[in-house]
Structures are given as C-alpha cells and as structure tokens.
Short mmCIF file of C-alpha atoms in Angstrom, two decimals:
data_model
loop_
_atom_site.label_atom_id
_atom_site.label_comp_id
_atom_site.label_asym_id
_atom_site.label_seq_id
_atom_site.Cartn_x
_atom_site.Cartn_y
_atom_site.Cartn_z
CA ILE A 144 23.37 19.30 10.94
CA ALA A 145 25.96 17.20 9.11
CA SER A 146 24.89 15.21 6.05
CA THR A 147 25.95 11.94 7.71
CA ASP A 148 23.71 12.77 10.66
CA VAL A 149 20.80 13.37 8.29
CA LEU A 150 21.32 9.99 6.64
CA ASP A 151 21.52 8.27 10.03
CA ALA A 152 18.28 9.94 11.09
CA LEU A 153 16.54 8.90 7.88
CA ARG A 154 17.69 5.31 8.29
CA ALA A 155 16.41 5.21 11.86
CA HIS A 156 13.08 6.68 10.73
CA ALA A 157 12.83 4.07 7.96
CA VAL A 158 13.40 1.24 10.42
CA HIS A 159 10.93 2.39 13.07
CA GLY A 160 8.50 4.69 11.27
CA MET A 161 7.97 5.26 7.57
CA PRO A 162 9.66 3.16 4.86
CA MET A 163 12.29 4.74 2.63
CA ALA A 164 10.89 4.76 -0.91
CA SER A 165 12.41 6.15 -4.07
CA GLU A 166 11.89 9.89 -4.48
CA GLU A 167 10.06 9.04 -7.72
CA LEU A 168 7.35 7.24 -5.74
CA ARG A 169 4.48 8.48 -3.61
CA GLU A 170 2.34 6.67 -1.09
CA ILE A 171 -1.12 5.82 -2.41
CA THR A 172 -3.34 6.68 0.54
CA GLU A 173 -6.71 6.39 -1.19
CA GLY A 174 -8.48 3.05 -1.46
CA VAL A 175 -10.84 0.82 0.51
CA TRP A 176 -9.07 -1.73 2.73
CA SER A 177 -10.52 -5.04 3.90
CA LEU A 178 -9.24 -8.18 5.62
CA SER A 179 -10.18 -11.85 5.35
CA THR A 180 -10.29 -12.15 9.17
CA ALA A 181 -9.09 -10.19 12.18
CA LYS A 182 -8.84 -10.62 15.91
CA PRO A 183 -10.82 -7.87 17.72
CA GLY A 184 -8.49 -5.01 18.58
CA ASN A 185 -5.97 -6.00 15.88
CA GLU A 186 -7.73 -4.88 12.72
CA ILE A 187 -7.35 -2.46 9.80
CA GLU A 188 -6.87 0.52 12.13
CA GLN A 189 -3.78 -1.10 13.65
CA LEU A 190 -2.45 -2.02 10.20
CA ARG A 191 -2.72 1.59 8.98
CA ASP A 192 -1.94 3.72 12.06
CA ASP A 193 1.75 4.47 11.25
CA ASN A 194 2.74 2.75 14.49
CA THR A 195 5.02 -0.27 14.16
CA ASP A 196 4.21 -1.33 17.73
CA THR A 197 0.67 -2.28 16.68
CA PHE A 198 -0.34 -5.00 14.23
CA TRP A 199 -3.10 -6.79 12.37
CA GLN A 200 -3.66 -10.34 13.62
CA SER A 201 -5.60 -12.76 11.46
CA ASP A 202 -8.12 -15.11 13.04
CA GLY A 203 -8.85 -17.98 10.66
CA PRO A 204 -7.42 -20.41 8.12
CA GLN A 205 -4.70 -19.54 5.61
CA PRO A 206 -4.29 -17.80 3.27
CA HIS A 207 -4.77 -14.56 5.18
CA LEU A 208 -5.81 -11.71 2.87
CA ILE A 209 -5.35 -7.95 2.77
CA ASN A 210 -7.43 -6.33 0.01
CA ILE A 211 -7.05 -2.77 -1.29
CA GLN A 212 -9.66 -1.57 -3.80
CA TYR A 213 -9.39 1.67 -5.77
CA ALA A 214 -12.14 3.83 -7.28
CA LYS A 215 -10.20 4.03 -10.55
CA LYS A 216 -7.43 2.12 -12.30
CA THR A 217 -4.31 3.00 -10.34
CA LYS A 218 -0.59 2.78 -11.06
CA VAL A 219 1.14 0.69 -8.37
CA SER A 220 4.90 0.09 -8.15
CA GLU A 221 5.70 -1.33 -4.70
CA VAL A 222 4.13 -2.66 -1.52
CA HIS A 223 6.03 -2.13 1.75
CA LEU A 224 5.33 -4.24 4.84
CA TYR A 225 6.69 -3.85 8.35
CA LEU A 226 7.40 -7.27 9.88
CA SER A 227 9.23 -8.32 13.05
CA TYR A 228 10.37 -11.91 13.42
CA LYS A 229 12.12 -11.11 16.71
CA VAL A 230 8.83 -10.06 18.29
CA ASP A 231 6.23 -12.09 16.39
CA GLU A 232 8.14 -15.35 15.74
CA SER A 233 5.66 -17.96 14.40
CA TYR A 234 3.16 -15.20 13.52
CA THR A 235 5.64 -13.75 10.99
CA PRO A 236 4.83 -14.38 7.30
CA SER A 237 7.26 -16.58 5.39
CA ALA A 238 5.63 -16.39 1.94
CA ILE A 239 3.41 -13.65 0.50
CA SER A 240 1.60 -13.62 -2.85
CA VAL A 241 0.59 -10.33 -4.48
CA ARG A 242 -2.34 -10.39 -6.90
CA ILE A 243 -3.93 -7.67 -9.00
CA GLY A 244 -7.09 -7.39 -11.08
CA THR A 245 -10.25 -5.46 -11.81
CA SER A 246 -12.24 -7.47 -9.23
CA PHE A 247 -11.97 -10.52 -6.97
CA GLN A 248 -13.09 -12.69 -9.91
CA ASP A 249 -10.08 -12.05 -12.18
CA LEU A 250 -7.12 -11.68 -9.82
CA ALA A 251 -3.75 -12.60 -11.33
CA GLU A 252 -0.65 -13.31 -9.27
CA VAL A 253 2.16 -10.90 -10.17
CA GLN A 254 4.71 -11.71 -7.48
CA VAL A 255 5.49 -14.13 -4.66
CA VAL A 256 8.19 -13.38 -2.10
CA ASP A 257 9.86 -15.71 0.39
CA LEU A 258 10.77 -14.12 3.70
CA LYS A 259 13.59 -15.23 5.99
CA GLU A 260 13.16 -13.88 9.53
CA PRO A 261 12.38 -10.32 8.34
CA GLU A 262 13.00 -7.40 10.69
CA GLY A 263 11.72 -3.97 9.71
CA TRP A 264 10.42 -2.74 6.36
CA VAL A 265 10.49 -5.12 3.40
CA THR A 266 9.71 -4.08 -0.16
CA VAL A 267 7.71 -6.16 -2.63
CA ARG A 268 8.16 -4.79 -6.15
CA LEU A 269 5.33 -5.33 -8.61
CA ALA A 270 7.35 -3.82 -11.47
CA ALA A 271 11.06 -3.55 -12.07
CA PRO A 272 12.57 -0.10 -11.36
CA ARG A 273 14.51 1.58 -14.15
CA THR A 274 17.50 2.11 -11.85
CA THR A 275 19.28 -0.64 -9.93
CA GLN A 276 18.11 -0.82 -6.32
CA ALA A 277 19.35 -3.01 -3.49
CA GLN A 278 17.12 -5.92 -2.50
CA ASN A 279 16.46 -6.71 1.16
CA ALA A 280 18.22 -10.01 1.83
CA SER A 281 15.31 -11.22 3.97
CA CYS A 282 12.78 -10.75 1.12
CA ILE A 283 13.45 -12.89 -1.96
CA PRO A 284 11.16 -12.47 -5.02
CA ARG A 285 10.41 -15.66 -6.93
CA ASP A 286 10.18 -13.60 -10.15
CA PRO A 287 12.92 -10.92 -10.13
CA THR A 288 11.75 -9.71 -13.57
CA CYS A 289 8.22 -8.94 -12.28
CA GLY A 290 6.74 -10.56 -15.38
CA GLY A 291 8.43 -7.95 -17.56
CA ALA A 292 6.56 -4.98 -16.06
CA VAL A 293 8.62 -1.79 -15.69
CA ASP A 294 7.93 1.12 -13.30
CA PHE A 295 4.34 0.17 -12.44
CA VAL A 296 1.31 -2.01 -13.07
CA ARG A 297 -2.22 -0.63 -13.43
CA THR A 298 -4.97 -2.16 -11.32
CA TRP A 299 -8.28 -1.64 -9.57
CA LEU A 300 -7.48 -4.11 -6.80
CA VAL A 301 -4.37 -5.26 -4.93
CA GLN A 302 -4.55 -8.40 -2.80
CA LEU A 303 -1.80 -9.53 -0.43
CA ALA A 304 -2.12 -13.20 0.48
CA ILE A 305 -0.13 -14.54 3.43
CA LEU A 306 0.51 -18.10 2.23
CA SER A 307 2.54 -19.37 5.18
CA ASN A 308 4.23 -18.30 8.41
CA HIS A 309 7.54 -19.09 10.07
CA GLN A 310 7.60 -22.24 12.20
CA ASN A 311 4.35 -23.36 10.53
CA GLY A 312 2.36 -20.80 12.48
CA ARG A 313 -1.34 -20.51 11.68
CA ASP A 314 -2.33 -16.89 12.27
CA THR A 315 -0.22 -13.96 11.17
CA HIS A 316 0.97 -10.53 12.35
CA VAL A 317 1.58 -7.70 9.88
CA ARG A 318 2.49 -4.43 11.58
CA GLN A 319 2.12 -1.92 8.74
CA VAL A 320 1.42 -1.92 5.00
CA LYS A 321 2.12 0.95 2.59
CA VAL A 322 1.42 1.02 -1.15
CA PHE A 323 3.50 3.20 -3.48
CA GLY A 324 3.06 4.34 -7.07
CA PRO A 325 4.70 6.83 -9.45
CA ARG A 326 4.81 10.41 -8.28
CA VAL A 327 2.78 12.67 -10.57
CA GLY A 328 5.20 14.55 -12.80
CA GLY A 329 8.08 12.24 -11.90
CA ALA A 330 10.56 10.88 -14.40
CA MET A 331 8.60 7.69 -14.98
CA ASN A 332 5.49 9.75 -15.85
CA THR A 333 7.21 12.10 -18.27
CA ALA A 334 9.12 9.38 -20.13
CA ASN A 335 7.98 8.30 -23.57
CA ARG A 336 4.61 6.56 -23.10
CA GLU A 337 5.63 3.65 -25.29
CA ASP A 338 8.64 3.01 -23.04
CA GLN A 339 6.75 3.05 -19.77
CA VAL A 340 5.68 -0.59 -19.92
CA GLN A 341 7.67 -3.41 -21.46
CA PRO A 342 6.03 -6.48 -23.07
CA GLN A 343 5.05 -9.06 -20.49
CA THR A 344 2.99 -12.22 -20.11
CA LEU A 345 -0.54 -12.24 -21.50
CA ALA A 346 -1.95 -12.69 -18.00
CA LEU A 347 -0.37 -9.41 -16.86
CA LEU A 348 -0.58 -7.36 -20.06
CA GLN A 349 -4.10 -6.07 -19.39
CA TYR A 350 -2.99 -4.56 -16.09
CA ALA A 351 0.32 -2.98 -17.14
CA THR A 352 -0.36 -1.36 -20.50
CA VAL A 353 -1.20 2.30 -20.78
CA ARG A 354 -4.63 2.70 -22.36
#
C-alpha cells in the first residue's frame, strides 16, 4: 500500500475512530470515571465505548462535569474530545475548563478552551509539547503557555467542566473522551529530570514537579 494511502487511512481513522496523538504519548485507560449528571442511556458507557455515534448527555444545570480519578499520581499531557456541532448543534460545548488536583477540595484550573463549531477530535493540552504541533482552529486555548508546564502535569484527579454550549444550550453532548500521558520509555521520560518541568505558577507547581 502506498504511503499516501496509509496517511489517508490514518486521517480517516482519526476523524471517525481514535484520535491521532503524538507517538510519544499513550492513552491512559486506568482511572475511575464519574459524571455530574446523565440522561439514562447516555452515560459513561457511551462516553467510553470508542463509538463516535454514541454520546454522553448531561441532565442538569451547568457546569457539566466529567471526573477521572487515578489510584496514584499520574502524568497527564492531553485530553482529546470528540464533538460534532453539525449533529449536536446547541448541545455542543463552547467553553471547557480543565482542572487538576489531589481531590475535589483542591482542584486548580490549568486550561480553558473556547470552541467554535467543532467537528471531530479536538485536543486540549495541559502542558506544552517540546515540539511545535498544529492547533485545531476550532479549539482555542486561553493560556497557550499552559501555565509554564512542559510535557505533562502530575495529578490524582482530572475534571472537565463544560462551562457553556453553543446557542446558549443547557445540556451537553460529548461523544468520546480520551486522556493521554507520556509513553513509558519515551523521549520525554528519558530526558534530564530537571528539564522535564519548567517553572510555573505557584498554583500549578505542586502538580507538575517531579518528586
């Protein structure tokens, strides 16, 4: 098969199936997932079933929350969400806040993204990559520097908060969510430990430093 055909196949797969992440990243599949609310039949199973035709639908007041708790402090680099404005219209998120912490009591916001009629996979970076990567034009981070974090942040808990929807919609649809962190043995793990995390704000320092 020609190399151009391989690339076309990968792009199609990224649009309709799995997101295309850097080869230095791996999907973090462990963790306990919970939702603030859900309509029966559109719950965690539909958010995590690798099927972009299904979706989670909230059923309550904003913000709508997706929580992912880990059994140990975990390195997290990116969150990928599959959204479809063409299908979901007013149910489509227009602003998402990402928060991290050791528990629900000390969550700190590390990124907010504004979404403009997103279609397909969008990437929310919690730390700046070492190499330049293209940014999806429909997903605009309010803090492009990610608070100074590089490669990853370390956290026990990731919370995605849907702050608002397109057309002032109340409830939301999110079709898939994937969390990615450094691949074990990858370049970002074998680099000098002192270079792995750059100085950042005091509020974020406790989550990004290597202890």
